[in-house]
Amino acid sequence: MAKEEKRRAISRLKSMYPLRAQVDGTYERAVEASKAEKPTAWSMVNWWMGDPIVKAMGVDLVYPEDYGSVCAAFGAAPAYLERSDSDGFPTHMCGYARNCLGYAAKMKDLGGKIPPEAPMGGMPKPALLMSSGMVCDARYKWFQSLGRYLDAPVWMLEVPHPGVKEFMREGAQERDIKFMAEELREFVNFLERLVGKKMDWDRLEEIIDDTIEMNRAWREVNELRKAKPCPMHSRDFWSSMPASLYMAGNQKETAELYWKMHDEVKNRVDNHIGALPVEEKYRLTFICLPPWHSLGFFDKLAERGWNFVYESWGYHPPMPMDLSKVSDPLERIARYTYGWLTGYYEGAFKAKEWWGYLAYPYLELVKDYHCDGVLMHTILTCRTTTNHLMYVRDMLMRRLKVPSLVVEGDIVDLSLFDPVDALRKAEAFEETMEHYRKVRREEGLEW
């Protein structure tokens, strides 16, 4: 008699797999385009600012940040990290950047060819490096440093980062939007010269509309996760998110796939089916990017009844906004990206939590999703995603009596993450979550 198949720790959504395939397909399409001598680009995540423009120009995109997670998951990252380190780049630099620089160095060794061990078919040699000043300070020099290995122009997408108080000053928002739209117009002019053809403005309008609809569907999926038990675990979020954030494939098709995911998640909600086959004992938010090389850590926690119901807000779609009266497509893009960045600012201003664009959103989200705790993954090579975590921890305890567990690690470098120690801390943290459940009840909080 055959042994009964072991039950999975997390009930994965079937609708997740075609969304993941959308992202995997970007590498294959870019390699084929390169073979056909069509231009390809390496792009930093830019929150839908530059991607629609490049896509409308017919340029295929791959994303070194996503590829860093791919290399980590496939075990290919250590060789690229080692090459980056040996070429003199600091070991404390962003893991994505180190992986990318090491990959580019190996590509140069091969005369511009893709390293044979590269997972997912690899990233082809780019005709353009599209950089971004959004959020992360390492980005300013990372793509410039690729000039050591690649002969490709770099374009930096600039975005103002106002503070909460500065954002609320009269005229500040419109000045920022005008600046961004003008920058995008210069980018279009640059691309037309680089590619040798004019912008297809109708195609750009179509891509923008499809992108907004795609993110509307994706946002609706995540709204359903407020249900108890939560029908969708963070593992499915991290697998599905890149289709939106990296604009993989055709946005109209991606929107349809997200709506199919919405139907599957809605069915679970209607039938009170959770993402865990065991009882949902604890609902948590996960802040920062996960350790891509050790995602099995989530399975161990799921076996203990930990359900991760929300993640870092910056990887979620922007809040709904009405752009129907904005006729200029470049201004629409500017308002959309700026809306993602500043969507929580008014709430932060009212709450007098001045670290608005990184810290404050968790005050709303942890409350809305009725979280018992927060797991903070302090990424040792990423200052931007970790420099505000202690403020978030203190804010959540001060205002909501929700505790946080801090676990050190890295997105790419396996040597910086200790899953055994992290699990030991998690087991002890359960007593802390139980204690503060009682405290919240005594103080009359909602959950």
mmCIF file of N, CA and C in Angstrom, residues 46-49 134 158-164 166-169 171-181 184 313 318-319 321 323 330-345 357:
data_model
loop_
_atom_site.group_PDB
_atom_site.id
_atom_site.type_symbol
_atom_site.label_atom_id
_atom_site.label_comp_id
_atom_site.label_asym_id
_atom_site.label_seq_id
_atom_site.Cartn_x
_atom_site.Cartn_y
_atom_site.Cartn_z
ATOM 1 N N ASN A 46 10.883 50.084 -10.579
ATOM 2 C CA ASN A 46 10.654 51.534 -10.594
ATOM 3 C C ASN A 46 9.202 51.886 -10.338
ATOM 4 N N TRP A 47 8.419 50.925 -9.883
ATOM 5 C CA TRP A 47 7.028 51.142 -9.500
ATOM 6 C C TRP A 47 6.235 51.806 -10.633
ATOM 7 N N TRP A 48 6.343 51.167 -11.809
ATOM 8 C CA TRP A 48 5.516 51.479 -12.984
ATOM 9 C C TRP A 48 5.806 52.850 -13.581
ATOM 10 N N MET A 49 6.971 53.399 -13.310
ATOM 11 C CA MET A 49 7.298 54.725 -13.828
ATOM 12 C C MET A 49 7.935 54.656 -15.220
ATOM 13 N N MET A 134 14.377 55.644 -6.750
ATOM 14 C CA MET A 134 13.312 55.363 -5.790
ATOM 15 C C MET A 134 13.837 54.589 -4.590
ATOM 16 N N GLU A 158 14.286 59.828 -11.882
ATOM 17 C CA GLU A 158 14.324 60.607 -10.643
ATOM 18 C C GLU A 158 12.920 60.795 -10.069
ATOM 19 N N VAL A 159 12.795 60.611 -8.763
ATOM 20 C CA VAL A 159 11.515 60.772 -8.068
ATOM 21 C C VAL A 159 11.738 61.560 -6.781
ATOM 22 N N PRO A 160 11.029 62.661 -6.551
ATOM 23 C CA PRO A 160 11.140 63.385 -5.282
ATOM 24 C C PRO A 160 10.663 62.521 -4.119
ATOM 25 N N HIS A 161 11.331 62.657 -2.982
ATOM 26 C CA HIS A 161 10.956 61.927 -1.764
ATOM 27 C C HIS A 161 10.640 62.939 -0.662
ATOM 28 N N PRO A 162 9.473 63.562 -0.685
ATOM 29 C CA PRO A 162 9.162 64.565 0.340
ATOM 30 C C PRO A 162 8.919 63.936 1.704
ATOM 31 N N GLY A 163 9.205 64.685 2.745
ATOM 32 C CA GLY A 163 8.800 64.262 4.071
ATOM 33 C C GLY A 163 7.303 64.487 4.241
ATOM 34 N N VAL A 164 6.735 63.981 5.313
ATOM 35 C CA VAL A 164 5.294 64.094 5.540
ATOM 36 C C VAL A 164 4.860 65.558 5.635
ATOM 37 N N GLU A 166 6.531 68.235 4.586
ATOM 38 C CA GLU A 166 6.812 68.922 3.328
ATOM 39 C C GLU A 166 5.760 68.595 2.271
ATOM 40 N N PHE A 167 5.287 67.366 2.263
ATOM 41 C CA PHE A 167 4.271 66.924 1.309
ATOM 42 C C PHE A 167 2.985 67.718 1.448
ATOM 43 N N MET A 168 2.657 68.128 2.683
ATOM 44 C CA MET A 168 1.404 68.806 2.945
ATOM 45 C C MET A 168 1.460 70.312 2.681
ATOM 46 N N ARG A 169 2.631 70.829 2.326
ATOM 47 C CA ARG A 169 2.722 72.257 2.026
ATOM 48 C C ARG A 169 1.995 72.576 0.722
ATOM 49 N N GLY A 171 1.022 73.450 -2.784
ATOM 50 C CA GLY A 171 1.674 73.378 -4.083
ATOM 51 C C GLY A 171 2.788 72.364 -4.200
ATOM 52 N N ALA A 172 3.186 71.738 -3.086
ATOM 53 C CA ALA A 172 4.335 70.824 -3.115
ATOM 54 C C ALA A 172 4.069 69.615 -4.004
ATOM 55 N N GLN A 173 2.879 69.048 -3.885
ATOM 56 C CA GLN A 173 2.581 67.832 -4.649
ATOM 57 C C GLN A 173 2.584 68.103 -6.150
ATOM 58 N N GLU A 174 1.973 69.200 -6.562
ATOM 59 C CA GLU A 174 1.902 69.513 -7.989
ATOM 60 C C GLU A 174 3.284 69.833 -8.557
ATOM 61 N N ARG A 175 4.143 70.443 -7.766
ATOM 62 C CA ARG A 175 5.508 70.702 -8.233
ATOM 63 C C ARG A 175 6.259 69.391 -8.453
ATOM 64 N N ASP A 176 6.055 68.445 -7.557
ATOM 65 C CA ASP A 176 6.706 67.140 -7.702
ATOM 66 C C ASP A 176 6.215 66.418 -8.962
ATOM 67 N N ILE A 177 4.898 66.448 -9.173
ATOM 68 C CA ILE A 177 4.321 65.785 -10.347
ATOM 69 C C ILE A 177 4.853 66.413 -11.634
ATOM 70 N N LYS A 178 4.915 67.736 -11.667
ATOM 71 C CA LYS A 178 5.420 68.431 -12.861
ATOM 72 C C LYS A 178 6.861 68.030 -13.134
ATOM 73 N N PHE A 179 7.677 67.983 -12.085
ATOM 74 C CA PHE A 179 9.076 67.581 -12.243
ATOM 75 C C PHE A 179 9.169 66.172 -12.832
ATOM 76 N N MET A 180 8.391 65.231 -12.305
ATOM 77 C CA MET A 180 8.442 63.850 -12.772
ATOM 78 C C MET A 180 8.004 63.732 -14.228
ATOM 79 N N ALA A 181 6.921 64.430 -14.596
ATOM 80 C CA ALA A 181 6.431 64.379 -15.979
ATOM 81 C C ALA A 181 7.469 64.934 -16.952
ATOM 82 N N LEU A 184 10.163 62.382 -17.449
ATOM 83 C CA LEU A 184 9.714 61.297 -18.321
ATOM 84 C C LEU A 184 9.710 61.725 -19.784
ATOM 85 N N TRP A 313 4.524 46.841 2.717
ATOM 86 C CA TRP A 313 3.534 47.541 1.899
ATOM 87 C C TRP A 313 4.119 48.003 0.573
ATOM 88 N N PRO A 318 -0.519 50.456 -5.493
ATOM 89 C CA PRO A 318 -0.896 51.732 -4.881
ATOM 90 C C PRO A 318 -2.364 51.752 -4.486
ATOM 91 N N MET A 319 -2.715 52.696 -3.630
ATOM 92 C CA MET A 319 -4.120 52.885 -3.288
ATOM 93 C C MET A 319 -4.894 53.322 -4.528
ATOM 94 N N MET A 321 -6.856 55.414 -7.153
ATOM 95 C CA MET A 321 -6.851 56.853 -7.453
ATOM 96 C C MET A 321 -7.539 57.078 -8.789
ATOM 97 N N LEU A 323 -7.608 58.781 -12.177
ATOM 98 C CA LEU A 323 -6.758 59.474 -13.141
ATOM 99 C C LEU A 323 -7.485 59.699 -14.465
ATOM 100 N N LEU A 330 2.124 60.838 -19.745
ATOM 101 C CA LEU A 330 3.303 60.929 -18.885
ATOM 102 C C LEU A 330 2.938 61.501 -17.515
ATOM 103 N N GLU A 331 1.995 62.416 -17.497
ATOM 104 C CA GLU A 331 1.521 62.911 -16.212
ATOM 105 C C GLU A 331 0.756 61.824 -15.454
ATOM 106 N N ARG A 332 0.012 60.998 -16.189
ATOM 107 C CA ARG A 332 -0.696 59.887 -15.529
ATOM 108 C C ARG A 332 0.290 58.945 -14.863
ATOM 109 N N ILE A 333 1.372 58.629 -15.581
ATOM 110 C CA ILE A 333 2.397 57.763 -15.002
ATOM 111 C C ILE A 333 2.985 58.413 -13.755
ATOM 112 N N ALA A 334 3.313 59.693 -13.858
ATOM 113 C CA ALA A 334 3.912 60.403 -12.721
ATOM 114 C C ALA A 334 2.982 60.383 -11.514
ATOM 115 N N ARG A 335 1.705 60.660 -11.732
ATOM 116 C CA ARG A 335 0.750 60.682 -10.618
ATOM 117 C C ARG A 335 0.570 59.276 -10.023
ATOM 118 N N TYR A 336 0.631 58.288 -10.868
ATOM 119 C CA TYR A 336 0.421 56.916 -10.399
ATOM 120 C C TYR A 336 1.586 56.473 -9.495
ATOM 121 N N THR A 337 2.803 56.678 -9.966
ATOM 122 C CA THR A 337 3.972 56.296 -9.174
ATOM 123 C C THR A 337 4.084 57.137 -7.905
ATOM 124 N N TYR A 338 3.845 58.427 -8.038
ATOM 125 C CA TYR A 338 3.897 59.319 -6.879
ATOM 126 C C TYR A 338 2.800 58.948 -5.871
ATOM 127 N N GLY A 339 1.651 58.516 -6.378
ATOM 128 C CA GLY A 339 0.568 58.077 -5.500
ATOM 129 C C GLY A 339 0.932 56.831 -4.717
ATOM 130 N N TRP A 340 1.710 55.944 -5.353
ATOM 131 C CA TRP A 340 2.183 54.773 -4.613
ATOM 132 C C TRP A 340 3.080 55.220 -3.453
ATOM 133 N N LEU A 341 4.015 56.111 -3.737
ATOM 134 C CA LEU A 341 4.986 56.545 -2.740
ATOM 135 C C LEU A 341 4.338 57.288 -1.578
ATOM 136 N N THR A 342 3.342 58.134 -1.872
ATOM 137 C CA THR A 342 2.805 59.061 -0.865
ATOM 138 C C THR A 342 1.383 58.702 -0.417
ATOM 139 N N GLY A 343 0.925 57.518 -0.772
ATOM 140 C CA GLY A 343 -0.467 57.159 -0.509
ATOM 141 C C GLY A 343 -0.872 57.184 0.954
ATOM 142 N N TYR A 344 0.080 56.996 1.865
ATOM 143 C CA TYR A 344 -0.226 56.966 3.296
ATOM 144 C C TYR A 344 0.141 58.276 4.000
ATOM 145 N N TYR A 345 0.578 59.271 3.239
ATOM 146 C CA TYR A 345 1.092 60.492 3.870
ATOM 147 C C TYR A 345 0.034 61.266 4.659
ATOM 148 N N TYR A 357 6.547 57.587 4.682
ATOM 149 C CA TYR A 357 6.469 56.717 3.516
ATOM 150 C C TYR A 357 7.056 55.331 3.757
#
